[in-house]
Amino acid sequence: MRLTIRTNIAMRALMYCAVNGGRTVRKADIAQACNTSENHMAQVINTLANHGLVQTTRGRHGGLTLKRAPEEITVGEVFRHLEAGVPFAECFDPETNTCPISCSCRLKGTLQKALAEFYAELDSVTLADLVNGNQPLEAALTLG
């Protein structure tokens, strides 16, 4: 299993916002701290805003903040939002499935169970769990 770059960037951006809680942070600062392009960051921020995870403000003093408390945002929720359009395996998407054995294959059921357990574990971890008391992360992401 491998996460998409968008999900990875989204988690970095959310952790950045959480570490700098109470402050409006700029896209450029997040992109620099998270080692990604501003273009990629802008796309991810737009997705996060559309799903109600961050609040964006335009203008000279604009930027973004978390829309909910870090304790209310689970890693599973973020992953579901960002990974929703990416089928785990070819047979998970009936419109594009060309697998000749999908009608008799038991692997799909096994993978579905494994994914359910994977997301259950991610649902048990909040953004707060990732950042609270994590001094090395705070040192790397706190605005100066």
PDB file of C-alpha atoms in Angstrom:
ATOM      1  CA  MET A   1       0.000   0.000   0.000  1.00  0.00           C
ATOM      2  CA  ARG A   2       1.204   3.472  -0.764  1.00  0.00           C
ATOM      3  CA  LEU A   3      -0.308   6.862  -0.012  1.00  0.00           C
ATOM      4  CA  THR A   4      -0.746   9.453  -2.679  1.00  0.00           C
ATOM      5  CA  ILE A   5       1.455  12.529  -2.557  1.00  0.00           C
ATOM      6  CA  ARG A   6      -1.663  14.645  -1.994  1.00  0.00           C
ATOM      7  CA  THR A   7      -2.537  12.779   1.205  1.00  0.00           C
ATOM      8  CA  ASN A   8       1.031  13.054   2.446  1.00  0.00           C
ATOM      9  CA  ILE A   9       1.058  16.812   1.782  1.00  0.00           C
ATOM     10  CA  ALA A  10      -2.362  17.188   3.403  1.00  0.00           C
ATOM     11  CA  MET A  11      -1.182  15.565   6.627  1.00  0.00           C
ATOM     12  CA  ARG A  12       1.914  17.777   6.686  1.00  0.00           C
ATOM     13  CA  ALA A  13      -0.217  20.887   6.136  1.00  0.00           C
ATOM     14  CA  LEU A  14      -2.653  19.912   8.892  1.00  0.00           C
ATOM     15  CA  MET A  15       0.189  19.211  11.311  1.00  0.00           C
ATOM     16  CA  TYR A  16       1.699  22.599  10.430  1.00  0.00           C
ATOM     17  CA  CYS A  17      -1.620  24.305  11.182  1.00  0.00           C
ATOM     18  CA  ALA A  18      -1.999  22.368  14.438  1.00  0.00           C
ATOM     19  CA  VAL A  19       1.527  23.191  15.643  1.00  0.00           C
ATOM     20  CA  ASN A  20       0.834  26.859  14.880  1.00  0.00           C
ATOM     21  CA  GLY A  21      -2.662  26.768  16.397  1.00  0.00           C
ATOM     22  CA  GLY A  22      -4.383  30.099  16.839  1.00  0.00           C
ATOM     23  CA  ARG A  23      -2.325  31.701  14.070  1.00  0.00           C
ATOM     24  CA  THR A  24      -3.214  32.232  10.448  1.00  0.00           C
ATOM     25  CA  VAL A  25      -0.494  30.551   8.416  1.00  0.00           C
ATOM     26  CA  ARG A  26       0.481  31.239   4.825  1.00  0.00           C
ATOM     27  CA  LYS A  27       0.534  28.695   2.029  1.00  0.00           C
ATOM     28  CA  ALA A  28       4.108  29.653   1.128  1.00  0.00           C
ATOM     29  CA  ASP A  29       5.342  29.033   4.678  1.00  0.00           C
ATOM     30  CA  ILE A  30       3.665  25.635   4.829  1.00  0.00           C
ATOM     31  CA  ALA A  31       5.015  24.633   1.414  1.00  0.00           C
ATOM     32  CA  GLN A  32       8.548  25.608   2.401  1.00  0.00           C
ATOM     33  CA  ALA A  33       8.427  23.836   5.763  1.00  0.00           C
ATOM     34  CA  CYS A  34       6.863  20.740   4.197  1.00  0.00           C
ATOM     35  CA  ASN A  35       9.237  20.600   1.231  1.00  0.00           C
ATOM     36  CA  THR A  36       6.636  20.846  -1.512  1.00  0.00           C
ATOM     37  CA  SER A  37       5.667  23.314  -4.208  1.00  0.00           C
ATOM     38  CA  GLU A  38       3.187  26.112  -3.568  1.00  0.00           C
ATOM     39  CA  ASN A  39       1.142  24.795  -6.485  1.00  0.00           C
ATOM     40  CA  HIS A  40       0.731  21.358  -4.908  1.00  0.00           C
ATOM     41  CA  MET A  41       0.046  22.965  -1.542  1.00  0.00           C
ATOM     42  CA  ALA A  42      -2.651  25.213  -3.034  1.00  0.00           C
ATOM     43  CA  GLN A  43      -4.450  22.198  -4.521  1.00  0.00           C
ATOM     44  CA  VAL A  44      -4.308  20.337  -1.227  1.00  0.00           C
ATOM     45  CA  ILE A  45      -5.462  23.368   0.772  1.00  0.00           C
ATOM     46  CA  ASN A  46      -8.423  23.743  -1.570  1.00  0.00           C
ATOM     47  CA  THR A  47      -9.381  20.105  -0.982  1.00  0.00           C
ATOM     48  CA  LEU A  48      -8.968  20.452   2.791  1.00  0.00           C
ATOM     49  CA  ALA A  49     -11.135  23.592   2.765  1.00  0.00           C
ATOM     50  CA  ASN A  50     -13.818  21.893   0.661  1.00  0.00           C
ATOM     51  CA  HIS A  51     -14.020  19.119   3.246  1.00  0.00           C
ATOM     52  CA  GLY A  52     -14.283  21.528   6.176  1.00  0.00           C
ATOM     53  CA  LEU A  53     -10.881  20.809   7.682  1.00  0.00           C
ATOM     54  CA  VAL A  54      -9.328  24.257   7.232  1.00  0.00           C
ATOM     55  CA  GLN A  55     -10.657  27.797   7.005  1.00  0.00           C
ATOM     56  CA  THR A  56      -9.057  29.995   4.356  1.00  0.00           C
ATOM     57  CA  THR A  57      -8.916  33.781   4.277  1.00  0.00           C
ATOM     58  CA  ARG A  58      -8.014  35.790   1.197  1.00  0.00           C
ATOM     59  CA  GLY A  59      -6.103  39.020   1.089  1.00  0.00           C
ATOM     60  CA  ARG A  60      -2.923  40.563   2.337  1.00  0.00           C
ATOM     61  CA  HIS A  61      -3.205  39.079   5.812  1.00  0.00           C
ATOM     62  CA  GLY A  62      -4.860  35.903   4.547  1.00  0.00           C
ATOM     63  CA  GLY A  63      -3.911  32.315   4.975  1.00  0.00           C
ATOM     64  CA  LEU A  64      -5.444  29.356   6.706  1.00  0.00           C
ATOM     65  CA  THR A  65      -6.251  27.903  10.084  1.00  0.00           C
ATOM     66  CA  LEU A  66      -7.771  24.656  11.241  1.00  0.00           C
ATOM     67  CA  LYS A  67     -11.552  24.827  11.093  1.00  0.00           C
ATOM     68  CA  ARG A  68     -11.944  22.318  13.932  1.00  0.00           C
ATOM     69  CA  ALA A  69      -9.853  21.460  16.954  1.00  0.00           C
ATOM     70  CA  PRO A  70      -7.023  18.970  16.311  1.00  0.00           C
ATOM     71  CA  GLU A  71      -8.749  16.555  18.709  1.00  0.00           C
ATOM     72  CA  GLU A  72     -11.739  16.459  16.342  1.00  0.00           C
ATOM     73  CA  ILE A  73      -9.824  15.594  13.166  1.00  0.00           C
ATOM     74  CA  THR A  74      -8.888  11.949  12.697  1.00  0.00           C
ATOM     75  CA  VAL A  75      -6.229  10.690  10.349  1.00  0.00           C
ATOM     76  CA  GLY A  76      -8.810   8.278   8.920  1.00  0.00           C
ATOM     77  CA  GLU A  77     -11.120  11.146   7.983  1.00  0.00           C
ATOM     78  CA  VAL A  78      -8.321  12.949   6.155  1.00  0.00           C
ATOM     79  CA  PHE A  79      -7.244   9.801   4.321  1.00  0.00           C
ATOM     80  CA  ARG A  80     -10.818   9.038   3.243  1.00  0.00           C
ATOM     81  CA  HIS A  81     -11.257  12.541   1.835  1.00  0.00           C
ATOM     82  CA  LEU A  82      -7.962  12.517  -0.063  1.00  0.00           C
ATOM     83  CA  GLU A  83      -7.871   8.877  -1.157  1.00  0.00           C
ATOM     84  CA  ALA A  84     -11.586   8.524  -2.023  1.00  0.00           C
ATOM     85  CA  GLY A  85     -11.118   8.781  -5.780  1.00  0.00           C
ATOM     86  CA  VAL A  86      -8.303   6.237  -5.908  1.00  0.00           C
ATOM     87  CA  PRO A  87      -9.537   2.618  -5.962  1.00  0.00           C
ATOM     88  CA  PHE A  88      -7.308   0.347  -3.902  1.00  0.00           C
ATOM     89  CA  ALA A  89      -7.301  -2.329  -6.603  1.00  0.00           C
ATOM     90  CA  GLU A  90      -8.613  -2.517 -10.143  1.00  0.00           C
ATOM     91  CA  CYS A  91     -11.545  -4.709  -9.104  1.00  0.00           C
ATOM     92  CA  PHE A  92     -12.771  -2.066  -6.628  1.00  0.00           C
ATOM     93  CA  ASP A  93     -13.945   0.134  -9.506  1.00  0.00           C
ATOM     94  CA  PRO A  94     -16.666  -1.638 -11.509  1.00  0.00           C
ATOM     95  CA  GLU A  95     -16.527   0.967 -14.299  1.00  0.00           C
ATOM     96  CA  THR A  96     -12.854   0.364 -15.149  1.00  0.00           C
ATOM     97  CA  ASN A  97     -12.366  -3.218 -13.950  1.00  0.00           C
ATOM     98  CA  THR A  98     -10.923  -5.479 -16.647  1.00  0.00           C
ATOM     99  CA  CYS A  99      -9.796  -8.308 -14.371  1.00  0.00           C
ATOM    100  CA  PRO A 100     -10.949 -11.591 -15.939  1.00  0.00           C
ATOM    101  CA  ILE A 101     -11.281 -13.389 -12.575  1.00  0.00           C
ATOM    102  CA  SER A 102     -12.979 -10.713 -10.483  1.00  0.00           C
ATOM    103  CA  CYS A 103     -16.304 -12.577 -10.482  1.00  0.00           C
ATOM    104  CA  SER A 104     -14.720 -15.592  -8.755  1.00  0.00           C
ATOM    105  CA  CYS A 105     -11.768 -14.069  -6.896  1.00  0.00           C
ATOM    106  CA  ARG A 106     -11.807 -14.037  -3.099  1.00  0.00           C
ATOM    107  CA  LEU A 107      -8.935 -11.584  -2.823  1.00  0.00           C
ATOM    108  CA  LYS A 108     -11.255  -8.559  -3.079  1.00  0.00           C
ATOM    109  CA  GLY A 109     -13.109  -9.572   0.093  1.00  0.00           C
ATOM    110  CA  THR A 110      -9.847 -10.056   1.940  1.00  0.00           C
ATOM    111  CA  LEU A 111      -8.587  -6.662   0.800  1.00  0.00           C
ATOM    112  CA  GLN A 112     -11.855  -5.003   1.830  1.00  0.00           C
ATOM    113  CA  LYS A 113     -11.510  -6.456   5.352  1.00  0.00           C
ATOM    114  CA  ALA A 114      -7.879  -5.326   5.550  1.00  0.00           C
ATOM    115  CA  LEU A 115      -8.816  -1.799   4.420  1.00  0.00           C
ATOM    116  CA  ALA A 116     -11.599  -1.653   7.013  1.00  0.00           C
ATOM    117  CA  GLU A 117      -9.084  -2.529   9.739  1.00  0.00           C
ATOM    118  CA  PHE A 118      -6.571  -0.046   8.309  1.00  0.00           C
ATOM    119  CA  TYR A 119      -9.110   2.785   8.438  1.00  0.00           C
ATOM    120  CA  ALA A 120     -10.338   1.724  11.886  1.00  0.00           C
ATOM    121  CA  GLU A 121      -6.775   2.162  13.162  1.00  0.00           C
ATOM    122  CA  LEU A 122      -6.429   5.551  11.445  1.00  0.00           C
ATOM    123  CA  ASP A 123      -9.776   6.621  12.915  1.00  0.00           C
ATOM    124  CA  SER A 124      -8.326   6.046  16.387  1.00  0.00           C
ATOM    125  CA  VAL A 125      -5.574   8.646  15.825  1.00  0.00           C
ATOM    126  CA  THR A 126      -6.312  12.362  15.894  1.00  0.00           C
ATOM    127  CA  LEU A 127      -4.290  15.267  14.609  1.00  0.00           C
ATOM    128  CA  ALA A 128      -3.722  16.193  18.258  1.00  0.00           C
ATOM    129  CA  ASP A 129      -2.170  12.759  18.884  1.00  0.00           C
ATOM    130  CA  LEU A 130       0.373  13.474  16.163  1.00  0.00           C
ATOM    131  CA  VAL A 131       1.434  16.916  17.368  1.00  0.00           C
ATOM    132  CA  ASN A 132       0.860  17.267  21.120  1.00  0.00           C
ATOM    133  CA  GLY A 133       4.090  16.816  23.049  1.00  0.00           C
ATOM    134  CA  ASN A 134       6.051  16.206  19.855  1.00  0.00           C
ATOM    135  CA  GLN A 135       8.876  18.694  20.418  1.00  0.00           C
ATOM    136  CA  PRO A 136      10.923  17.704  17.346  1.00  0.00           C
ATOM    137  CA  LEU A 137       7.859  18.295  15.140  1.00  0.00           C
ATOM    138  CA  GLU A 138       7.138  21.612  16.851  1.00  0.00           C
ATOM    139  CA  ALA A 139      10.753  22.684  16.332  1.00  0.00           C
ATOM    140  CA  ALA A 140      10.516  21.846  12.651  1.00  0.00           C
ATOM    141  CA  LEU A 141       7.136  23.478  11.998  1.00  0.00           C
ATOM    142  CA  THR A 142       6.679  26.391  14.424  1.00  0.00           C
ATOM    143  CA  LEU A 143       6.596  29.789  12.800  1.00  0.00           C
ATOM    144  CA  GLY A 144       9.466  32.013  13.906  1.00  0.00           C
TER     145      GLY A 144
END
